[in-house]
Steps between C-alpha positions, in 0.01 A plus 500: 500500500273604779468842328386330188248296682374802694472704144297218350278488799434872503442498101239229539326679794502821295344331215239332708433858648471644182264215380281589793447817364371362165261250663198711354635382169466132586169563683329677213635295220369188708173658550469588116611161416213329713251748335619403155486123581161514605399688192684245284355223673142607486548574118603143430209301364437155637620207314336148458681178438326193330697171577442183307674168497525327162597144420652352180217343286531121435340538157832389361615248745486122497352285216670333210731814448679469823554131411631583162753756658725219615502306175511762244608816702829507267319488176239771615780730634648492150165576363460793739211333696439488877377168626400622861715543808514874442212632687728656760702652227180642341375660840846657548490636135158606533557713826819655322287588200223639704718763643638589161425786267396262219228380728405799708483767235233321302332406798465846613354625148270189482349582855509877462677536807704817418270748684500277815863475480622856441213718620312334770504703821283339741198250530172633688405209707132619562405546134754275345628795270847521346643838546746616235759766497316783296854633394575164329180348409144638424254204631193657337617539156749216538782706363856572602573850596857457658788732392710257301837392657814576295502271193156360582138577362204624679352160462727255687610146358489165676885552527433781771247290695729202494743596804195607702305168459824296528567661865137382619536135384694252706527135383672212711529164395547236789620201316528278800129560557410530136311822553528853325394784728372805313465836652355809346461838679293773412310808632182317420423164644279421195788603253740279676266200470434584137880530414582189681212307319602643165860408551396118561275503204737670252818296603304186450350597183851599359618160614224325341568642167869458545463135565239438235726677239793282613283181479379591151870568373607183663235322325570605165873447556440136606269444207761596257751282662271211505459542136878516435584184692441143350603350831177353627600504872591879476196567324323346783686708732404814310141426519500425872647850543260652247206359722635623830561849345148490358385403856702791634342739233144381610583565880608842423134576407358352818434704821546850595835458691759349248821566700422645847157476661397667834514281805181679644305817350648829492394671831395852529722677742289698752780645720792720358848379486640827506654743555613502848448881603648448835845393342481790246453751789776358693727472201450854388506634858829310563683635189376853554613500854839359411539749209412788758768361710757487240413874394511612883854343544623659183381839626661431832842419341481817283396717808764696685279547813 
């Protein structure tokens, strides 16, 4: 037993002795990692985050519609009509939809964001000039010059830009506070503000059209039902519902913010939100040093010194 312990200690001491011979691998590897980390950190463009708080619009709350909800909610549900109390659900649905391809891809195309998403390299603060990767996009001629990826064309589609844009959007719905926090990150502070503003505008416009169309369908349906029934009380109910749906239709045309409205104006970010160059340097240096230590350890094990 003692001989086994002595042998094990001897082997360990031998490995450490041989490891010291290859300490230059660790030193050189770590120094090289530090140099690479500094280069990588310096090459990372600054990023700016625009943050805005939104509150659900009260354009659909209160009034006769909420009073009718308790009286005729069952009848309205059969007709496929919402009589209020669904504001929170609308917000949840709108947030999910805002992050979907069905919304973001048309959004990218409408706002012409593909060059800024796929080819923007940096933003010159002093001149407020966007610098695009010349191997991908020629900003002078506004033409795509990239080498097309397998299965793709030279001119990218919104499908390609979706993932990049989605990674720069963060939405949090704080139900207890009744607030929606929207964050948009970009290389340019102006671009982050624009994207945030456009997102708010477009989701409100989409919901405005959606609610208006649903109200029109409900009105047409209720008119048909009112014409079919000979019961005066039911006809009266249908006409009350028609009146409230007409009110909803009118409200959908009022104001700029149909579903979500900013609690305060969108603020232009003056300070960068990232990247943390110190963390980049530490991370790469640590991984490089660890890898060098592993290589030195393997060499020590293979060595017959």
